[in-house]
Coordinates of C-alpha atoms in Angstrom, one line a residue:
Chain A
M104 CA 76.8 116.6 127.8
I105 CA 78.3 113.1 127.6
F106 CA 75.0 111.6 128.8
Q107 CA 73.2 113.6 126.1
F108 CA 75.6 112.3 123.4
I109 CA 75.2 108.7 124.4
G110 CA 71.5 109.1 125.2
Q111 CA 70.7 110.0 121.6
F112 CA 71.9 106.5 120.6
N113 CA 68.7 105.2 122.2
N114 CA 67.2 106.1 118.9
L115 CA 67.4 102.9 116.8
H116 CA 67.2 104.8 113.5
L117 CA 70.1 107.0 114.4
V118 CA 72.2 104.0 115.4
Y119 CA 71.4 102.1 112.2
T120 CA 72.0 105.2 110.1
W121 CA 75.5 105.7 111.6
M122 CA 76.4 102.1 111.5
T123 CA 75.3 101.6 107.9
S124 CA 77.0 104.8 106.7
I125 CA 80.4 103.9 108.2
L126 CA 80.0 100.3 107.0
S127 CA 79.2 101.2 103.4
I128 CA 82.2 103.5 103.1
G129 CA 84.4 100.7 104.3
L130 CA 82.7 98.3 101.9
I131 CA 83.2 100.7 99.0
I132 CA 86.9 100.8 99.7
S133 CA 87.3 97.0 100.2
S134 CA 85.2 96.4 97.0
L135 CA 87.5 98.7 95.0
E136 CA 90.5 96.9 96.5
D137 CA 89.0 93.5 95.5
I138 CA 88.4 94.8 92.0
A139 CA 92.0 96.0 91.8
N140 CA 93.1 92.5 92.8
R141 CA 90.5 90.6 90.7
S142 CA 93.3 88.8 88.8
I143 CA 94.0 86.6 91.8
Y144 CA 90.5 85.1 91.2
S145 CA 91.2 84.4 87.6
K146 CA 92.1 81.1 86.0
T147 CA 95.8 81.9 86.3
G148 CA 95.6 83.7 89.6
L149 CA 96.7 82.7 93.1
L150 CA 93.1 81.7 94.1
S151 CA 91.7 80.2 90.9
W152 CA 88.5 78.3 91.1
K153 CA 89.9 75.2 89.4
V154 CA 92.0 74.7 92.6
S155 CA 89.7 76.1 95.2
R156 CA 86.8 73.8 94.1
H157 CA 88.8 70.9 95.4
S158 CA 88.8 72.4 98.9
S159 CA 85.4 71.0 99.8
P160 CA 83.4 67.9 98.7
F161 CA 80.3 70.1 98.5
F162 CA 81.9 71.8 95.4
L163 CA 82.6 68.5 93.6
R164 CA 79.7 66.2 94.4
G165 CA 76.1 66.3 95.4
Y166 CA 73.1 68.3 94.8
F167 CA 74.6 71.8 95.3
S168 CA 77.9 71.3 93.4
K169 CA 76.4 72.6 90.1
I170 CA 75.1 75.7 91.9
F171 CA 78.5 76.3 93.5
Q172 CA 80.2 75.7 90.1
L173 CA 77.9 78.3 88.6
I174 CA 78.3 81.1 91.1
L175 CA 81.9 80.6 92.2
N176 CA 83.6 80.1 88.9
D177 CA 86.3 82.6 88.0
Q178 CA 84.3 84.7 85.5
I179 CA 81.0 85.0 87.4
F180 CA 82.9 85.6 90.7
Q181 CA 84.7 88.6 89.2
Y182 CA 81.3 90.1 88.1
F183 CA 80.2 89.6 91.7
L184 CA 83.1 91.8 92.8
Y185 CA 81.7 94.6 90.7
L186 CA 78.2 93.9 91.9
K187 CA 79.4 94.2 95.5
L188 CA 80.8 97.7 94.7
L189 CA 77.6 98.7 93.1
L190 CA 75.5 97.5 96.1
S191 CA 77.9 99.2 98.6
I192 CA 77.5 102.5 96.7
T193 CA 73.7 102.0 96.6
L194 CA 73.7 101.3 100.3
L195 CA 75.5 104.5 101.1
G196 CA 73.3 106.5 98.8
L197 CA 70.1 105.1 100.3
V198 CA 71.2 105.6 103.9
M199 CA 72.1 109.2 103.1
G200 CA 68.4 109.5 102.0
G201 CA 67.3 108.0 105.2
I202 CA 66.5 104.5 103.8
I203 CA 67.9 101.2 105.1
S204 CA 67.0 98.8 102.4
P205 CA 66.6 95.1 103.4
L206 CA 67.1 94.0 99.8
V207 CA 70.4 95.7 99.3
I208 CA 71.7 94.6 102.7
T209 CA 70.6 91.0 102.1
L210 CA 72.2 90.9 98.7
L211 CA 75.4 92.4 100.0
F212 CA 75.5 89.9 102.9
L213 CA 75.1 87.0 100.5
L214 CA 77.8 88.3 98.2
M215 CA 80.2 88.8 101.2
L216 CA 79.5 85.1 102.1
L217 CA 80.8 84.0 98.8
L218 CA 84.3 85.2 99.5
P219 CA 85.1 82.8 102.4
L220 CA 83.1 80.1 100.7
R221 CA 85.4 80.2 97.7
S222 CA 88.6 80.6 99.7
Q223 CA 89.5 81.9 103.2
M224 CA 93.0 82.8 102.0
G225 CA 93.6 86.5 101.9
L226 CA 90.6 87.5 104.0
D227 CA 91.2 89.5 107.2
G228 CA 89.4 90.5 110.4
A229 CA 87.8 93.5 108.6
H230 CA 86.0 91.1 106.3
Q231 CA 84.8 89.1 109.3
M232 CA 83.6 92.1 111.2
N233 CA 81.8 93.3 108.0
L234 CA 80.0 90.0 107.8
V235 CA 79.0 90.2 111.5
I236 CA 77.5 93.7 111.0
L237 CA 75.8 92.8 107.7
F238 CA 74.2 89.7 109.3
G239 CA 72.9 91.8 112.2
L240 CA 71.8 94.6 109.9
M241 CA 70.1 92.1 107.5
I242 CA 68.0 90.6 110.3
A243 CA 67.2 94.0 111.7
A244 CA 66.2 95.4 108.3
L245 CA 64.0 92.4 107.5
A246 CA 62.3 92.5 110.9
G247 CA 62.0 96.3 110.8
I248 CA 64.3 98.8 112.4
D249 CA 61.8 99.8 115.1
S250 CA 61.3 96.1 116.1
E251 CA 62.5 94.4 119.3
I252 CA 64.6 92.1 117.0
S253 CA 66.6 95.1 115.7
S254 CA 67.5 95.9 119.3
I255 CA 68.7 92.3 119.8
C256 CA 70.8 92.6 116.6
L257 CA 72.6 95.6 118.1
W258 CA 73.4 93.6 121.3
F259 CA 74.8 90.9 119.1
I260 CA 77.0 93.3 117.1
A261 CA 78.3 95.0 120.3
A262 CA 79.0 91.6 121.8
E263 CA 81.0 90.5 118.8
L264 CA 83.0 93.8 119.1
I265 CA 83.7 93.2 122.8
L266 CA 84.6 89.6 122.1
S267 CA 86.9 90.5 119.3
Y268 CA 89.0 92.8 121.4
F269 CA 88.9 90.5 124.4
V270 CA 90.0 87.4 122.5
A271 CA 92.8 89.4 120.8
G272 CA 93.9 90.8 124.1
L273 CA 93.8 87.5 126.0
N274 CA 95.9 85.8 123.3
K275 CA 98.4 88.5 123.5
A276 CA 98.5 88.6 127.3
F277 CA 99.4 84.9 127.4
S278 CA 101.8 84.9 124.5
P279 CA 105.5 84.9 125.5
I280 CA 106.5 87.1 122.5
W281 CA 103.9 89.7 123.5
Q282 CA 104.8 89.5 127.2
K283 CA 108.4 90.4 126.4
T284 CA 107.1 93.2 124.1
H285 CA 109.2 91.7 121.2
A286 CA 106.1 91.3 119.1
L287 CA 105.8 94.9 118.1
N288 CA 109.4 95.0 117.2
A289 CA 108.9 91.9 115.0
I290 CA 105.7 93.3 113.4
F291 CA 107.2 96.6 112.5
S292 CA 110.4 95.0 111.1
T293 CA 108.3 93.6 108.2
K294 CA 107.4 95.5 105.1
T295 CA 104.0 93.9 105.1
Y296 CA 102.7 95.4 108.3
G297 CA 105.7 97.4 109.5
H298 CA 106.9 100.9 109.4
E299 CA 110.5 102.0 109.1
T300 CA 110.4 105.0 111.6
L301 CA 108.4 103.1 114.2
F302 CA 110.7 100.1 113.9
R303 CA 113.8 102.3 114.5
L304 CA 112.1 104.0 117.4
I305 CA 111.1 100.8 119.1
T306 CA 114.4 99.1 118.5
N307 CA 116.4 102.0 119.9
N308 CA 114.0 102.6 122.9
K309 CA 112.5 99.6 124.6
A310 CA 110.4 101.9 126.7
I311 CA 108.4 102.9 123.6
A312 CA 107.8 99.3 122.8
F313 CA 106.5 98.7 126.4
A314 CA 104.4 101.9 126.3
L315 CA 102.7 100.8 123.1
C316 CA 102.4 97.1 123.8
W317 CA 100.8 96.9 127.3
P318 CA 98.3 99.7 127.1
M319 CA 97.1 98.1 123.8
V320 CA 96.7 94.7 125.5
C321 CA 94.9 96.4 128.5
F322 CA 92.7 98.3 126.1
E323 CA 91.6 95.1 124.4
L324 CA 91.2 93.1 127.6
F325 CA 89.2 95.8 129.5
F326 CA 87.1 97.1 126.6
V327 CA 84.2 95.1 128.0
T328 CA 84.1 97.5 131.0
S329 CA 82.9 100.2 128.7
L330 CA 79.4 98.7 129.1
Y331 CA 79.3 99.7 132.8
S332 CA 79.7 103.5 132.4
V333 CA 79.0 106.2 129.9
Y334 CA 82.4 107.8 130.7
L335 CA 84.3 104.6 130.4
C336 CA 82.6 103.9 127.1
L337 CA 83.6 107.3 125.7
V338 CA 87.2 106.9 126.9
F339 CA 87.5 103.4 125.4
C340 CA 85.9 104.4 122.2
V341 CA 88.2 107.5 121.8
V342 CA 91.2 105.2 122.4
G343 CA 89.7 102.6 120.0
I344 CA 89.4 105.3 117.3
G345 CA 93.0 106.2 117.9
F346 CA 94.0 102.5 117.9
H347 CA 92.4 101.8 114.5
L348 CA 93.8 105.1 113.1
F349 CA 97.2 104.1 114.2
N350 CA 96.8 100.6 112.6
A351 CA 95.6 102.2 109.4
I352 CA 98.4 104.7 109.2
F353 CA 101.4 102.6 110.5
M354 CA 100.3 99.1 109.5
G355 CA 98.2 99.6 106.4
L356 CA 95.1 98.1 108.0
N357 CA 92.8 100.6 106.4
T358 CA 89.6 98.5 106.2
F359 CA 89.7 97.6 109.9
L360 CA 89.2 101.3 110.7
F361 CA 85.7 101.3 109.0
A362 CA 84.7 97.8 109.9
F363 CA 85.4 98.3 113.7
L364 CA 84.2 101.9 113.9
A365 CA 80.9 100.8 112.3
T366 CA 80.2 98.7 115.3
Y367 CA 80.6 101.5 117.8
P368 CA 77.1 103.0 117.4
A369 CA 75.8 99.5 118.5
L370 CA 77.9 99.7 121.6
F371 CA 76.6 103.2 122.3
Y372 CA 73.1 101.9 122.0
C373 CA 73.8 99.1 124.6
V374 CA 75.6 101.6 126.9
A375 CA 72.7 104.0 126.6
K376 CA 70.2 101.2 127.4
I377 CA 72.2 100.1 130.5
N378 CA 73.2 103.5 131.9
T379 CA 70.7 106.2 130.9
Q380 CA 67.4 104.6 131.7
Chain B
M95 CA 60.9 85.0 117.1
C96 CA 63.0 87.1 119.4
T97 CA 63.9 83.9 121.3
L98 CA 65.0 82.2 118.1
I99 CA 67.1 85.1 117.0
T100 CA 68.7 85.3 120.5
I101 CA 69.5 81.6 120.3
V102 CA 71.1 81.9 116.9
F103 CA 73.2 84.9 118.0
S104 CA 74.3 83.2 121.2
F105 CA 75.3 80.1 119.2
L106 CA 77.4 82.2 116.8
L107 CA 79.0 84.1 119.7
S108 CA 79.8 80.8 121.5
L109 CA 81.4 79.4 118.4
S110 CA 83.6 82.5 118.1
L111 CA 84.7 82.0 121.6
L112 CA 85.0 78.2 121.4
R113 CA 87.2 78.2 118.3
E114 CA 89.9 79.9 120.5
I115 CA 90.3 76.7 122.5
P116 CA 92.8 74.5 120.5
T117 CA 91.1 71.1 121.2
V118 CA 87.6 72.4 120.4
S119 CA 89.0 74.3 117.3
K120 CA 90.4 71.0 116.0
A121 CA 87.1 69.3 116.4
L122 CA 85.2 72.2 114.7
G123 CA 87.7 71.9 111.8
R124 CA 85.5 69.0 110.6
F125 CA 82.9 71.6 109.7
S126 CA 85.5 73.8 107.8
T127 CA 83.0 75.1 105.3
F128 CA 80.6 76.3 108.0
M129 CA 83.4 77.5 110.3
S130 CA 84.8 79.8 107.5
F131 CA 81.8 82.1 108.3
I132 CA 82.6 82.2 112.0
P133 CA 84.9 85.0 113.1
N134 CA 88.4 84.2 114.4
W135 CA 89.4 87.2 116.5
S136 CA 92.9 86.3 117.6
F137 CA 94.6 89.1 115.5
F138 CA 98.4 89.1 115.5
A139 CA 98.3 86.6 118.4
P140 CA 99.6 84.5 120.0
T141 CA 102.4 84.8 117.4
P142 CA 102.2 87.9 115.2
G143 CA 103.3 88.0 111.5
M144 CA 107.1 88.5 111.9
Y145 CA 108.2 87.9 108.3
D146 CA 107.7 89.1 104.8
Y147 CA 107.3 86.3 102.3
H148 CA 108.8 86.1 98.8
L149 CA 107.6 83.7 96.2
L150 CA 110.3 82.7 93.7
Y151 CA 110.5 80.2 90.9
R152 CA 113.0 78.7 88.5
G153 CA 112.6 76.9 85.2
V154 CA 114.3 73.8 83.8
N155 CA 114.7 73.9 80.1
H156 CA 114.3 71.0 77.6
S157 CA 118.0 70.1 77.9
G158 CA 117.7 69.8 81.7
E159 CA 119.5 73.1 82.5
V160 CA 118.3 74.7 85.7
L161 CA 117.9 78.4 85.4
D162 CA 118.3 81.1 88.0
W163 CA 115.6 81.9 90.6
V164 CA 113.2 84.7 89.6
E165 CA 111.0 86.6 92.0
A166 CA 107.3 86.1 91.2
L167 CA 105.8 88.0 94.1
S168 CA 107.4 90.1 96.7
V169 CA 106.6 92.9 99.1
K170 CA 107.2 96.5 98.1
D171 CA 109.8 98.4 100.1
K172 CA 107.3 101.0 101.2
R173 CA 103.6 101.4 101.3
G174 CA 102.0 104.3 99.3
P175 CA 101.4 107.6 101.1
F176 CA 97.6 106.9 101.0
A177 CA 97.8 103.3 102.3
F178 CA 95.8 104.4 105.4
I179 CA 92.8 104.7 103.1
W180 CA 93.7 102.9 99.9
H181 CA 95.9 99.8 100.2
P182 CA 95.0 97.1 97.5
D183 CA 98.4 95.4 97.9
K184 CA 97.3 94.2 101.3
K185 CA 95.1 91.6 99.7
I186 CA 97.8 89.9 97.8
L187 CA 100.3 90.1 100.7
K188 CA 97.7 88.5 103.0
T189 CA 97.0 85.8 100.4
I190 CA 100.7 84.9 100.2
I191 CA 101.0 84.8 104.1
D192 CA 97.9 82.6 104.4
L193 CA 99.0 80.2 101.6
T194 CA 102.6 80.0 103.0
Q195 CA 101.5 79.4 106.6
E196 CA 98.9 76.8 105.6
L197 CA 101.5 75.1 103.3
V198 CA 104.2 75.0 106.0
R199 CA 101.7 73.9 108.7
F200 CA 100.4 71.1 106.5
S201 CA 103.9 69.9 105.3
V202 CA 105.0 69.6 109.0
L203 CA 101.8 67.8 109.9
V204 CA 101.8 65.1 107.1
N205 CA 105.5 64.9 106.2
D206 CA 104.5 63.1 103.0
N207 CA 105.6 64.7 99.7
K208 CA 102.7 63.2 97.7
Q209 CA 100.1 64.6 100.1
I210 CA 101.9 68.0 100.2
C211 CA 101.9 68.3 96.4
L212 CA 98.1 67.7 96.4
S213 CA 97.3 70.2 99.1
I214 CA 95.2 73.2 98.2
P215 CA 97.9 75.9 99.0
Y216 CA 100.5 74.0 97.0
L217 CA 98.2 73.6 94.0
H218 CA 97.3 77.3 94.2
I219 CA 100.9 78.4 94.0
L220 CA 101.9 75.8 91.4
N221 CA 98.9 76.9 89.2
Y222 CA 100.0 80.5 89.5
I223 CA 103.7 79.8 88.8
S224 CA 103.0 77.5 85.8
S225 CA 100.6 80.1 84.4
L226 CA 103.2 82.8 84.2
Q227 CA 104.7 83.7 80.9
H228 CA 107.7 81.4 80.4
E229 CA 110.3 81.0 77.6
S230 CA 109.2 78.3 75.2
S231 CA 112.3 76.3 76.1
I232 CA 111.2 75.9 79.7
K233 CA 109.5 72.6 80.4
K234 CA 109.5 72.4 84.2
V235 CA 109.2 74.8 87.1
Q236 CA 110.0 74.7 90.8
F237 CA 108.9 77.3 93.4
M238 CA 110.4 78.4 96.7
I239 CA 109.0 80.6 99.5
L240 CA 111.5 82.7 101.4
S241 CA 110.9 84.6 104.6
S242 CA 112.7 87.7 105.8
S243 CA 112.5 90.9 107.8
K244 CA 114.7 93.6 109.2
L245 CA 115.3 91.3 112.2
F246 CA 115.7 88.0 110.5
D247 CA 117.8 87.0 107.5
Y248 CA 116.4 85.2 104.5
N249 CA 115.2 81.7 105.3
V250 CA 113.7 79.0 103.0
E251 CA 110.2 78.3 104.3
F252 CA 109.3 75.9 101.6
L253 CA 110.9 74.3 98.5
S254 CA 108.6 72.6 96.0
S255 CA 109.2 69.6 93.8
T256 CA 109.9 70.2 90.1
H257 CA 106.7 70.0 87.9
L258 CA 106.0 69.9 84.2
I259 CA 104.4 73.2 83.1
S260 CA 100.7 72.8 82.3
L261 CA 100.1 73.1 78.5
E262 CA 96.7 74.6 79.3
K263 CA 96.9 78.4 79.2
T264 CA 94.3 81.1 79.0

């Protein structure tokens, strides 16, 4: 049954449909959140263009400066946030109808590039993962979903997923504050990413901090092994879903849930290719 | 074509990995605009976010009287019940964290007040503070960033110089 489940991800259309569906739901949420915060991109906001434009000489001088001025200025940029929402909804609607539109994906990718181009401040890992997926998806859609290139794109997305967990795990494993399991206590003590109940639980019982910290580091470090077996892949992915749900519920990292889960079909494809043929 | 795509993907993956090496990351910093598109996967590590940041400001009126500190941006005591699906506050909180960390990092690095005052995070915050609605008697503003958490008491992370309020408003 497990082999059957993973085996069906040999079908490129199925993989891209799942990936695009989950991605577009996450993009709709993040676009709505960006629109709710559009004032930070205004003239009087925390990330106004009149300051941001001084962050790179490309924005001030040279051939492209006028283009950047045109597309990244406060007013136009806020319209782009609405356009991003519209395209995300369109992407979901089309994929529900069985269409993966290269045009919509390319436009979305270009719009998503504008955010870090204007300012990297306030962007998170979910945005980075969305960019990775959209880049792969764009090339696959342009080349054709049934093409060999679209298969390479899935390998790239799965590789970025594995790398993201591995790098995060490695940095934690060598960090003194994570080794002593103080990190979770510190994170949950904040209002930004913390949680009152979990903070009290972890503070009063060091065993809980240990039980949450090291399995998470091990999960991130050894996620790469999911490539070697269908069973391992399912175990790691179930744990991964739990991990991102936990982060969404207890840390408020809601958009990470969709951005990372959208990459799992790509991993299933790679695992199916390695293990079921 | 497949070979070209594979090379591009391998290059991007290599950059994601290489930027984790501090010396290489420093060198890659020269291409900051391009590197802003390359993922940085070291979430919450090696040092996680351990503080909440509070942005405060105070005004100086025309007679030179310094007014009390006022909170411009702060963290809500509790996230909403649906924050697992809808959490727009996260964006502004992350922006304040990024601006503060970059400002503190830069101020330690250059240790020159003039350069600090011209840095991008400093100007972003100053622009925001000076654009707030102030009493007409207020001529100058100063901002401060405090950090705190349940484990750590309030600490001044950064204290700005005093600046004339910009006359240009929206």
